[in-house]
Amino acid sequence: MTESTIETKAVEGAAAGGLPLFYSRPEALNPVRHGSLGLAARSDFSFARQAHAIPVVASEMPAAMRSYPIVFIGPAKAPVIITGLRQNENLFVEASGKWLEPHYIPAYVRRYPFILADDAGSGRLTLCVDRASERIAEVSSGAGKVAPFFNASEASEASRQALAFCNQFQIDFNTTRAMVEKIDAHGLFAPRQSTVTLEGGEVLNVSDFQVIDEPAFNKLSDEAFLDLRKSGALGLVYCHLASSNSWTSLVYQASLRRLVTAA
């Protein structure tokens, strides 16, 4: 029997290092630097192949909870979905780069390679693109269909859609942050770790995350419960609690991956 441990704090640590998960060369999108570039039309999620935990916002939790456990990490108790039981392994990204169907693809993944970032410390958010992404290509490269970022000096439809998506994600992120802070104010978070055993006896430990303590939640006063309801946080709480059933889905996917690897 073998045993290994995955630490979810490693995901938060990557973000704390200065760059968000997946991004290595974000650049503010502008026609001078990126006028000849565009986004290649392909659904390749290879960039997420090593992401064993991915940020998630409250509005997508009803869809995400069906496939992934939702937990909270770090001092900020940021909500993430668990996508793997081993360090740097996403069980839902196939060798081809395709996301495993019919599982929900989180908005954080679908947003890439775009992101909103502070414009040179001005406090104003601007649309950026990860120049290191393999989805960025020269419009005239002939490498399949490439949607340009700009038409002359004007933002293209692709860039406008990316900006709208990133703006909505930022709104949802801020809303989720406020919900988490409200839940934390009622003292409902508790540290946990999960231990699962695969077929063949391999034991995997997932550590360094927090959950909402269901017994403590059920003991809330009527006043505290009403406070959570008014804040909109109850949906997040219920989705998180229901997502605990998805640990079984992870074990199943890990067993399948093990069989494929052994073949």
Coordinates of C-alpha atoms in Angstrom, one line a residue:
M1 CA 0.0 0.0 0.0
T2 CA 1.3 3.5 -0.9
E3 CA 0.3 6.8 0.6
S4 CA 0.7 10.3 -0.6
T5 CA -0.5 13.8 0.4
I6 CA -1.7 16.7 -1.7
E7 CA -1.6 20.2 -0.1
T8 CA -4.2 22.7 -1.4
K9 CA -2.2 25.5 0.2
A10 CA 0.2 25.1 -2.7
V11 CA -2.4 26.6 -5.0
E12 CA -2.9 29.6 -2.9
G13 CA 0.8 30.0 -2.5
A14 CA 1.2 30.3 -6.3
A15 CA -1.2 33.2 -6.3
A16 CA 0.5 34.8 -3.3
G17 CA 3.8 34.8 -5.3
G18 CA 2.5 37.6 -7.5
L19 CA 0.9 36.0 -10.5
P20 CA -2.5 34.2 -10.6
L21 CA -2.8 30.5 -11.4
F22 CA -2.0 29.8 -15.1
Y23 CA -0.6 33.3 -15.9
S24 CA 3.1 33.9 -16.5
R25 CA 3.4 36.9 -18.9
P26 CA 0.3 39.1 -18.6
E27 CA 0.4 42.2 -20.7
A28 CA -2.1 45.1 -21.0
L29 CA -3.8 44.6 -24.4
N30 CA -3.1 47.5 -26.7
P31 CA -3.1 47.9 -30.6
V32 CA 0.6 48.9 -30.7
R33 CA 1.9 45.8 -29.0
H34 CA -0.8 43.3 -30.0
G35 CA -2.3 44.8 -33.3
S36 CA -1.1 41.8 -35.4
L37 CA -2.1 39.2 -32.8
G38 CA -5.3 37.3 -32.1
L39 CA -6.9 34.3 -30.3
A40 CA -6.7 30.9 -32.0
A41 CA -10.1 29.2 -32.1
R42 CA -9.5 26.0 -30.2
S43 CA -10.6 24.4 -27.0
D44 CA -7.3 23.2 -25.5
F45 CA -7.1 23.2 -21.8
S46 CA -3.6 21.8 -21.5
F47 CA -2.6 24.8 -19.5
A48 CA -4.9 23.5 -16.6
R49 CA -3.5 20.0 -16.7
Q50 CA -1.5 20.5 -13.4
A51 CA -4.2 22.4 -11.5
H52 CA -5.5 20.2 -8.8
A53 CA -7.5 23.1 -7.3
I54 CA -9.1 25.9 -9.2
P55 CA -10.8 29.1 -8.0
V56 CA -14.6 29.2 -8.2
V57 CA -17.2 31.9 -7.6
A58 CA -20.6 31.6 -6.0
S59 CA -22.7 32.0 -9.2
E60 CA -21.2 28.9 -10.7
M61 CA -21.3 26.7 -7.7
P62 CA -24.7 25.1 -8.5
A63 CA -23.1 23.7 -11.7
A64 CA -19.7 23.0 -10.2
M65 CA -20.9 21.1 -7.2
R66 CA -22.2 18.2 -9.3
S67 CA -18.6 17.3 -10.4
Y68 CA -16.2 18.7 -7.8
P69 CA -15.9 19.1 -4.0
I70 CA -15.9 22.8 -3.1
V71 CA -13.5 23.8 -0.3
F72 CA -11.8 26.9 1.0
I73 CA -8.1 27.7 1.2
G74 CA -5.7 30.1 2.8
P75 CA -6.2 33.0 5.2
A76 CA -8.8 34.5 2.8
K77 CA -10.7 31.2 2.7
A78 CA -10.9 31.5 -1.0
P79 CA -13.4 28.9 -2.5
V80 CA -11.9 26.4 -4.9
I81 CA -13.0 23.2 -6.6
I82 CA -10.8 20.2 -6.1
T83 CA -9.9 18.7 -9.5
G84 CA -7.2 16.2 -8.5
L85 CA -6.1 13.9 -5.7
R86 CA -2.4 14.2 -6.4
Q87 CA -0.2 17.2 -6.5
N88 CA -0.2 18.9 -9.9
E89 CA -2.7 16.5 -11.5
N90 CA -6.0 17.6 -12.9
L91 CA -8.2 14.5 -13.4
F92 CA -10.6 16.3 -15.7
V93 CA -8.1 17.4 -18.4
E94 CA -7.4 14.6 -20.9
A95 CA -4.0 14.0 -22.6
S96 CA -5.4 15.7 -25.7
G97 CA -6.1 18.9 -23.7
K98 CA -9.9 18.3 -23.8
W99 CA -11.9 18.9 -20.7
L100 CA -13.6 15.7 -19.7
E101 CA -17.3 15.7 -20.6
P102 CA -19.9 16.3 -19.2
H103 CA -18.2 18.0 -16.3
Y104 CA -18.5 21.7 -15.8
I105 CA -15.6 23.9 -16.9
P106 CA -15.1 26.7 -14.4
A107 CA -15.2 30.3 -15.4
Y108 CA -11.7 30.9 -14.2
V109 CA -10.5 28.4 -16.8
R110 CA -12.7 29.7 -19.6
R111 CA -11.5 33.2 -18.9
Y112 CA -7.9 32.3 -19.8
P113 CA -5.7 33.8 -21.4
F114 CA -7.5 37.1 -20.5
I115 CA -7.6 38.7 -17.1
L116 CA -8.3 42.1 -15.5
A117 CA -5.3 43.6 -13.8
D118 CA -4.2 46.9 -12.1
D119 CA -2.9 49.2 -14.8
A120 CA 0.6 50.2 -13.5
G121 CA -0.6 50.7 -10.0
S122 CA -3.2 53.2 -11.0
G123 CA -6.0 51.3 -9.2
R124 CA -7.8 51.0 -12.5
L125 CA -8.4 47.5 -13.9
T126 CA -7.5 47.0 -17.6
L127 CA -7.8 44.0 -19.9
C128 CA -4.7 41.9 -20.1
V129 CA -3.7 38.8 -22.0
D130 CA -1.1 36.2 -21.1
R131 CA 1.5 36.5 -23.9
A132 CA 2.8 33.1 -22.9
S133 CA -0.4 31.4 -23.9
E134 CA -0.2 29.0 -26.9
R135 CA -3.6 30.3 -28.0
I136 CA -2.1 33.7 -28.9
A137 CA -1.1 33.7 -32.6
E138 CA -0.3 36.0 -35.5
V139 CA -3.5 36.8 -37.4
S140 CA -1.6 36.2 -40.7
S141 CA 0.2 33.0 -39.5
G142 CA -2.2 30.7 -41.4
A143 CA -2.4 28.5 -38.3
G144 CA -6.2 28.0 -38.5
K145 CA -8.8 30.5 -37.6
V146 CA -7.5 33.4 -35.5
A147 CA -9.8 36.1 -34.1
P148 CA -7.9 39.4 -34.1
F149 CA -7.6 41.5 -30.9
F150 CA -7.9 44.7 -32.9
N151 CA -9.4 46.0 -36.1
A152 CA -6.9 48.8 -36.9
S153 CA -6.8 50.7 -33.6
E154 CA -10.3 49.6 -32.4
A155 CA -10.9 46.7 -30.1
S156 CA -12.4 43.7 -32.0
E157 CA -15.5 41.8 -31.1
A158 CA -13.3 39.1 -29.6
S159 CA -11.7 41.6 -27.3
R160 CA -15.0 43.2 -26.3
Q161 CA -16.4 39.8 -25.4
A162 CA -13.3 39.0 -23.4
L163 CA -13.6 42.3 -21.5
A164 CA -17.3 41.7 -20.8
F165 CA -16.6 38.2 -19.5
C166 CA -13.7 39.4 -17.3
N167 CA -15.8 42.3 -15.9
Q168 CA -18.6 39.9 -15.0
F169 CA -16.1 37.5 -13.4
Q170 CA -14.6 40.3 -11.3
I171 CA -18.1 41.3 -10.1
D172 CA -18.9 37.7 -9.2
F173 CA -15.5 37.4 -7.5
N174 CA -16.1 40.5 -5.3
T175 CA -19.6 39.3 -4.5
T176 CA -18.3 35.9 -3.5
R177 CA -15.6 37.5 -1.3
A178 CA -18.2 39.4 0.6
M179 CA -20.3 36.2 1.2
V180 CA -17.2 34.4 2.5
E181 CA -16.4 37.2 4.8
K182 CA -20.0 37.2 6.1
I183 CA -19.8 33.4 6.7
D184 CA -16.4 33.8 8.4
A185 CA -17.8 36.5 10.7
H186 CA -20.2 33.9 12.1
G187 CA -17.4 31.5 12.8
L188 CA -18.5 28.7 10.5
F189 CA -15.2 27.7 9.0
A190 CA -13.3 24.6 10.3
P191 CA -10.1 23.0 9.1
R192 CA -10.4 19.6 7.5
Q193 CA -8.4 17.0 5.5
S194 CA -9.8 14.2 3.4
T195 CA -8.4 10.6 3.0
V196 CA -9.4 8.4 0.1
T197 CA -8.4 4.9 -0.8
L198 CA -8.2 3.9 -4.5
E199 CA -8.7 0.4 -5.9
G200 CA -5.4 -1.4 -5.3
G201 CA -5.0 0.1 -1.8
E202 CA -3.3 3.4 -2.6
V203 CA -4.2 6.0 0.0
L204 CA -4.4 9.7 -0.9
N205 CA -4.6 12.5 1.6
V206 CA -5.9 16.0 0.7
S207 CA -4.9 18.5 3.4
D208 CA -4.8 22.2 4.3
F209 CA -8.3 23.3 3.4
Q210 CA -11.3 24.5 5.3
V211 CA -15.0 23.7 5.1
I212 CA -18.2 25.1 6.5
D213 CA -19.0 23.3 9.8
E214 CA -22.5 21.9 9.2
P215 CA -23.3 21.3 12.9
A216 CA -22.2 24.9 13.7
F217 CA -24.3 26.2 10.8
N218 CA -27.4 24.2 12.1
K219 CA -26.9 25.8 15.5
L220 CA -27.0 29.4 14.3
S221 CA -29.5 31.7 16.0
D222 CA -32.5 32.9 14.0
E223 CA -30.9 36.3 13.8
A224 CA -27.6 35.0 12.5
F225 CA -29.3 32.8 9.9
L226 CA -31.4 35.8 8.7
D227 CA -28.2 37.8 8.4
L228 CA -26.7 35.1 6.1
R229 CA -29.9 35.0 4.1
K230 CA -30.0 38.7 3.6
S231 CA -26.3 38.7 2.4
G232 CA -27.1 36.1 -0.2
A233 CA -24.6 33.6 1.3
L234 CA -27.0 30.8 2.0
G235 CA -26.8 29.5 -1.6
L236 CA -23.0 29.3 -1.3
V237 CA -23.3 27.4 2.0
Y238 CA -25.8 24.8 0.6
C239 CA -23.8 24.3 -2.6
H240 CA -20.6 23.8 -0.6
L241 CA -22.3 21.3 1.7
A242 CA -23.9 19.4 -1.2
S243 CA -20.5 19.2 -3.1
S244 CA -19.1 16.9 -0.4
N245 CA -20.8 14.1 -2.4
S246 CA -18.5 14.8 -5.3
W247 CA -15.5 13.3 -3.5
T248 CA -16.8 10.1 -4.8
S249 CA -16.6 11.5 -8.4
L250 CA -12.9 12.4 -7.8
V251 CA -12.1 8.9 -6.5
Y252 CA -13.8 7.4 -9.6
Q253 CA -11.8 9.6 -12.0
A254 CA -8.6 8.8 -10.1
S255 CA -9.3 5.1 -10.5
L256 CA -9.9 5.5 -14.2
R257 CA -6.7 7.6 -14.6
R258 CA -4.8 4.9 -12.8
L259 CA -6.1 2.2 -15.1
V260 CA -5.3 4.2 -18.2
T261 CA -1.8 4.9 -16.9
A262 CA -1.2 1.2 -16.1
A263 CA -2.4 0.0 -19.5

